[in-house]
């Protein structure tokens, strides 16, 4: 009887189960957070590819409306612009939009200070495509990550 009482205090049969019960929710939260960030990163990466393709189409003689059609996605918006580097800062000469988003580069017929000179020669013409996509979380953890992942994802391509 005394031997059983001594072994009762050193028995560790349930210890692994208790450790798993404590650590499993934390591991699940970390995993779901990684899934959420990976999904947001994948969306931004895809937006960059689409933006480059749309800007490439516009720069090779396509219209801004054609470039907008390439770049427009469900739940998102696009601003396609033709920018000229004249005297001083680059100026937005023409633009088409879709989705109701406003450009982060500046307004039509105004200088675009965010691009600066960017190494372009005077008289150069470039096309800028700005993509916007409303982000919808795919896991329950996504609502908790709202301070870290913006509501609207943004990507810009200049060609």
C-alpha atoms as a PDB file:
ATOM      1  CA  UNK A   1       0.000   0.000   0.000  1.00  0.00           C
ATOM      2  CA  UNK A   2       2.835   2.378   0.860  1.00  0.00           C
ATOM      3  CA  UNK A   3       4.495   1.649  -2.514  1.00  0.00           C
ATOM      4  CA  UNK A   4       1.320   2.626  -4.345  1.00  0.00           C
ATOM      5  CA  UNK A   5       1.121   5.928  -2.499  1.00  0.00           C
ATOM      6  CA  UNK A   6       4.733   6.743  -3.395  1.00  0.00           C
ATOM      7  CA  UNK A   7       4.194   5.994  -7.092  1.00  0.00           C
ATOM      8  CA  UNK A   8       0.993   8.060  -7.116  1.00  0.00           C
ATOM      9  CA  UNK A   9       2.963  11.312  -6.741  1.00  0.00           C
ATOM     10  CA  UNK A  10       5.410  10.428  -9.530  1.00  0.00           C
ATOM     11  CA  UNK A  11       2.924   9.097 -12.099  1.00  0.00           C
ATOM     12  CA  UNK A  12       3.113  11.088 -15.351  1.00  0.00           C
ATOM     13  CA  UNK A  13       0.585   9.249 -17.503  1.00  0.00           C
ATOM     14  CA  UNK A  14      -1.705  12.271 -17.972  1.00  0.00           C
ATOM     15  CA  UNK A  15       1.028  14.895 -18.188  1.00  0.00           C
ATOM     16  CA  UNK A  16       1.386  14.629 -21.968  1.00  0.00           C
ATOM     17  CA  UNK A  17      -2.337  15.021 -22.454  1.00  0.00           C
ATOM     18  CA  UNK A  18      -2.445  18.142 -20.274  1.00  0.00           C
ATOM     19  CA  UNK A  19       0.547  19.663 -22.110  1.00  0.00           C
ATOM     20  CA  UNK A  20      -1.152  18.988 -25.441  1.00  0.00           C
ATOM     21  CA  UNK A  21      -4.409  20.532 -24.211  1.00  0.00           C
ATOM     22  CA  UNK A  22      -2.534  23.681 -23.182  1.00  0.00           C
ATOM     23  CA  UNK A  23      -0.313  24.059 -26.239  1.00  0.00           C
ATOM     24  CA  UNK A  24      -2.660  22.918 -29.047  1.00  0.00           C
ATOM     25  CA  UNK A  25      -4.846  26.079 -29.132  1.00  0.00           C
ATOM     26  CA  UNK A  26      -1.734  28.261 -29.317  1.00  0.00           C
ATOM     27  CA  UNK A  27      -0.294  26.165 -32.143  1.00  0.00           C
ATOM     28  CA  UNK A  28      -3.592  26.323 -34.038  1.00  0.00           C
ATOM     29  CA  UNK A  29      -3.700  30.130 -33.704  1.00  0.00           C
ATOM     30  CA  UNK A  30      -0.137  30.444 -34.981  1.00  0.00           C
ATOM     31  CA  UNK A  31      -0.886  28.127 -37.903  1.00  0.00           C
ATOM     32  CA  UNK A  32      -4.061  30.020 -38.881  1.00  0.00           C
ATOM     33  CA  UNK A  33      -2.187  33.322 -38.627  1.00  0.00           C
ATOM     34  CA  UNK A  34       0.451  31.980 -41.007  1.00  0.00           C
ATOM     35  CA  UNK A  35      -2.276  30.873 -43.424  1.00  0.00           C
ATOM     36  CA  UNK A  36      -3.894  34.329 -43.286  1.00  0.00           C
ATOM     37  CA  UNK A  37      -0.638  36.221 -43.909  1.00  0.00           C
ATOM     38  CA  UNK A  38       0.298  33.807 -46.712  1.00  0.00           C
ATOM     39  CA  UNK A  39      -3.058  34.367 -48.390  1.00  0.00           C
ATOM     40  CA  UNK A  40      -2.710  38.169 -48.188  1.00  0.00           C
ATOM     41  CA  UNK A  41       0.857  37.998 -49.529  1.00  0.00           C
ATOM     42  CA  UNK A  42      -0.271  35.762 -52.391  1.00  0.00           C
ATOM     43  CA  UNK A  43      -3.002  38.250 -53.328  1.00  0.00           C
ATOM     44  CA  UNK A  44      -0.565  41.182 -53.357  1.00  0.00           C
ATOM     45  CA  UNK A  45       1.926  39.175 -55.408  1.00  0.00           C
ATOM     46  CA  UNK A  46      -0.763  38.318 -57.951  1.00  0.00           C
ATOM     47  CA  UNK A  47      -1.880  41.949 -58.081  1.00  0.00           C
ATOM     48  CA  UNK A  48       1.681  42.960 -58.907  1.00  0.00           C
ATOM     49  CA  UNK A  49       1.818  40.524 -61.826  1.00  0.00           C
ATOM     50  CA  UNK A  50      -1.525  41.700 -63.169  1.00  0.00           C
ATOM     51  CA  UNK A  51      -0.501  45.349 -62.796  1.00  0.00           C
ATOM     52  CA  UNK A  52       2.750  44.812 -64.682  1.00  0.00           C
ATOM     53  CA  UNK A  53       0.895  43.040 -67.474  1.00  0.00           C
ATOM     54  CA  UNK A  54      -1.674  45.838 -67.762  1.00  0.00           C
ATOM     55  CA  UNK A  55       1.016  48.540 -67.766  1.00  0.00           C
ATOM     56  CA  UNK A  56       2.946  46.578 -70.390  1.00  0.00           C
ATOM     57  CA  UNK A  57      -0.145  46.409 -72.621  1.00  0.00           C
ATOM     58  CA  UNK A  58      -0.707  50.157 -72.314  1.00  0.00           C
ATOM     59  CA  UNK A  59       2.933  50.978 -73.021  1.00  0.00           C
ATOM     60  CA  UNK A  60       2.980  48.844 -76.164  1.00  0.00           C
ATOM     61  CA  UNK A  61       0.200  50.776 -77.872  1.00  0.00           C
ATOM     62  CA  UNK A  62      -2.896  49.441 -76.159  1.00  0.00           C
ATOM     63  CA  UNK A  63      -5.464  51.870 -74.845  1.00  0.00           C
ATOM     64  CA  UNK A  64      -5.899  52.690 -71.186  1.00  0.00           C
ATOM     65  CA  UNK A  65      -9.353  51.087 -71.341  1.00  0.00           C
ATOM     66  CA  UNK A  66      -7.798  47.818 -72.556  1.00  0.00           C
ATOM     67  CA  UNK A  67      -5.259  47.948 -69.736  1.00  0.00           C
ATOM     68  CA  UNK A  68      -8.053  48.597 -67.249  1.00  0.00           C
ATOM     69  CA  UNK A  69      -9.910  45.541 -68.564  1.00  0.00           C
ATOM     70  CA  UNK A  70      -6.849  43.366 -68.004  1.00  0.00           C
ATOM     71  CA  UNK A  71      -6.279  44.639 -64.484  1.00  0.00           C
ATOM     72  CA  UNK A  72      -9.844  44.766 -63.160  1.00  0.00           C
ATOM     73  CA  UNK A  73     -10.639  41.957 -60.720  1.00  0.00           C
ATOM     74  CA  UNK A  74     -13.756  41.004 -58.790  1.00  0.00           C
ATOM     75  CA  UNK A  75     -14.060  43.036 -55.614  1.00  0.00           C
ATOM     76  CA  UNK A  76     -11.311  45.405 -56.646  1.00  0.00           C
ATOM     77  CA  UNK A  77     -10.590  48.574 -58.474  1.00  0.00           C
ATOM     78  CA  UNK A  78      -7.999  49.944 -60.837  1.00  0.00           C
ATOM     79  CA  UNK A  79      -6.583  53.302 -61.875  1.00  0.00           C
ATOM     80  CA  UNK A  80      -4.619  53.361 -65.138  1.00  0.00           C
ATOM     81  CA  UNK A  81      -2.669  56.519 -65.979  1.00  0.00           C
ATOM     82  CA  UNK A  82      -0.468  57.949 -68.678  1.00  0.00           C
ATOM     83  CA  UNK A  83       2.234  60.077 -67.084  1.00  0.00           C
ATOM     84  CA  UNK A  84       4.585  62.405 -68.928  1.00  0.00           C
ATOM     85  CA  UNK A  85       7.916  63.615 -67.652  1.00  0.00           C
ATOM     86  CA  UNK A  86       8.040  67.195 -68.892  1.00  0.00           C
ATOM     87  CA  UNK A  87       9.563  70.258 -67.281  1.00  0.00           C
ATOM     88  CA  UNK A  88       9.852  69.519 -63.581  1.00  0.00           C
ATOM     89  CA  UNK A  89       7.812  66.780 -61.962  1.00  0.00           C
ATOM     90  CA  UNK A  90       5.941  64.093 -63.911  1.00  0.00           C
ATOM     91  CA  UNK A  91       2.345  65.024 -64.756  1.00  0.00           C
ATOM     92  CA  UNK A  92      -0.736  62.819 -65.146  1.00  0.00           C
ATOM     93  CA  UNK A  93      -2.046  63.444 -68.666  1.00  0.00           C
ATOM     94  CA  UNK A  94      -4.773  60.821 -68.987  1.00  0.00           C
ATOM     95  CA  UNK A  95      -6.452  58.265 -66.741  1.00  0.00           C
ATOM     96  CA  UNK A  96      -9.245  55.705 -66.582  1.00  0.00           C
ATOM     97  CA  UNK A  97     -10.632  54.225 -63.382  1.00  0.00           C
ATOM     98  CA  UNK A  98     -12.938  51.475 -62.254  1.00  0.00           C
ATOM     99  CA  UNK A  99     -14.162  50.339 -58.873  1.00  0.00           C
ATOM    100  CA  UNK A 100     -14.522  53.718 -57.173  1.00  0.00           C
ATOM    101  CA  UNK A 101     -11.038  53.941 -55.683  1.00  0.00           C
ATOM    102  CA  UNK A 102      -8.952  57.111 -55.848  1.00  0.00           C
ATOM    103  CA  UNK A 103      -5.336  57.132 -56.881  1.00  0.00           C
ATOM    104  CA  UNK A 104      -2.574  57.348 -54.311  1.00  0.00           C
ATOM    105  CA  UNK A 105      -0.258  59.005 -56.820  1.00  0.00           C
ATOM    106  CA  UNK A 106      -2.186  62.248 -57.322  1.00  0.00           C
ATOM    107  CA  UNK A 107      -4.958  63.820 -59.376  1.00  0.00           C
ATOM    108  CA  UNK A 108      -5.408  64.218 -63.116  1.00  0.00           C
ATOM    109  CA  UNK A 109      -3.428  67.094 -64.671  1.00  0.00           C
ATOM    110  CA  UNK A 110      -1.339  67.434 -61.529  1.00  0.00           C
ATOM    111  CA  UNK A 111       2.237  66.516 -60.813  1.00  0.00           C
ATOM    112  CA  UNK A 112       3.024  63.123 -59.372  1.00  0.00           C
ATOM    113  CA  UNK A 113       5.519  63.806 -56.633  1.00  0.00           C
ATOM    114  CA  UNK A 114       5.633  60.175 -55.447  1.00  0.00           C
ATOM    115  CA  UNK A 115       7.310  59.044 -58.630  1.00  0.00           C
ATOM    116  CA  UNK A 116       9.825  61.866 -58.547  1.00  0.00           C
ATOM    117  CA  UNK A 117      12.154  61.775 -61.475  1.00  0.00           C
ATOM    118  CA  UNK A 118      12.872  58.054 -60.918  1.00  0.00           C
ATOM    119  CA  UNK A 119      15.657  58.281 -63.494  1.00  0.00           C
ATOM    120  CA  UNK A 120      13.324  58.984 -66.425  1.00  0.00           C
ATOM    121  CA  UNK A 121      14.447  61.408 -69.132  1.00  0.00           C
ATOM    122  CA  UNK A 122      12.457  64.524 -69.923  1.00  0.00           C
ATOM    123  CA  UNK A 123       9.824  63.769 -72.558  1.00  0.00           C
ATOM    124  CA  UNK A 124       9.445  60.165 -71.414  1.00  0.00           C
ATOM    125  CA  UNK A 125       5.966  58.719 -71.171  1.00  0.00           C
ATOM    126  CA  UNK A 126       5.137  55.972 -68.657  1.00  0.00           C
ATOM    127  CA  UNK A 127       2.008  54.100 -67.704  1.00  0.00           C
ATOM    128  CA  UNK A 128       1.083  53.516 -64.091  1.00  0.00           C
ATOM    129  CA  UNK A 129      -1.453  50.940 -63.000  1.00  0.00           C
ATOM    130  CA  UNK A 130      -2.720  51.042 -59.425  1.00  0.00           C
ATOM    131  CA  UNK A 131      -4.670  48.041 -58.187  1.00  0.00           C
ATOM    132  CA  UNK A 132      -6.967  47.934 -55.177  1.00  0.00           C
ATOM    133  CA  UNK A 133      -8.570  44.825 -53.704  1.00  0.00           C
ATOM    134  CA  UNK A 134     -10.846  44.627 -50.688  1.00  0.00           C
ATOM    135  CA  UNK A 135      -9.365  41.971 -48.411  1.00  0.00           C
ATOM    136  CA  UNK A 136     -11.670  39.367 -46.922  1.00  0.00           C
ATOM    137  CA  UNK A 137     -10.133  37.112 -44.239  1.00  0.00           C
ATOM    138  CA  UNK A 138     -10.314  33.385 -44.898  1.00  0.00           C
ATOM    139  CA  UNK A 139      -9.846  32.181 -41.311  1.00  0.00           C
ATOM    140  CA  UNK A 140     -11.444  33.251 -38.027  1.00  0.00           C
ATOM    141  CA  UNK A 141      -8.045  34.590 -36.967  1.00  0.00           C
ATOM    142  CA  UNK A 142      -8.168  37.104 -39.845  1.00  0.00           C
ATOM    143  CA  UNK A 143     -10.519  39.377 -37.902  1.00  0.00           C
ATOM    144  CA  UNK A 144      -7.984  39.599 -35.095  1.00  0.00           C
ATOM    145  CA  UNK A 145      -5.235  40.483 -37.562  1.00  0.00           C
ATOM    146  CA  UNK A 146      -7.076  43.525 -38.980  1.00  0.00           C
ATOM    147  CA  UNK A 147      -4.545  45.956 -37.477  1.00  0.00           C
ATOM    148  CA  UNK A 148      -1.764  44.119 -39.337  1.00  0.00           C
ATOM    149  CA  UNK A 149      -3.477  43.364 -42.675  1.00  0.00           C
ATOM    150  CA  UNK A 150      -5.167  46.374 -44.315  1.00  0.00           C
ATOM    151  CA  UNK A 151      -8.813  46.306 -45.408  1.00  0.00           C
ATOM    152  CA  UNK A 152      -7.807  47.262 -48.942  1.00  0.00           C
ATOM    153  CA  UNK A 153      -4.695  45.724 -50.494  1.00  0.00           C
ATOM    154  CA  UNK A 154      -2.746  48.007 -52.833  1.00  0.00           C
ATOM    155  CA  UNK A 155      -0.183  47.393 -55.533  1.00  0.00           C
ATOM    156  CA  UNK A 156       1.295  49.668 -58.207  1.00  0.00           C
ATOM    157  CA  UNK A 157       3.142  48.956 -61.435  1.00  0.00           C
ATOM    158  CA  UNK A 158       4.881  51.507 -63.640  1.00  0.00           C
ATOM    159  CA  UNK A 159       6.010  50.574 -67.122  1.00  0.00           C
END
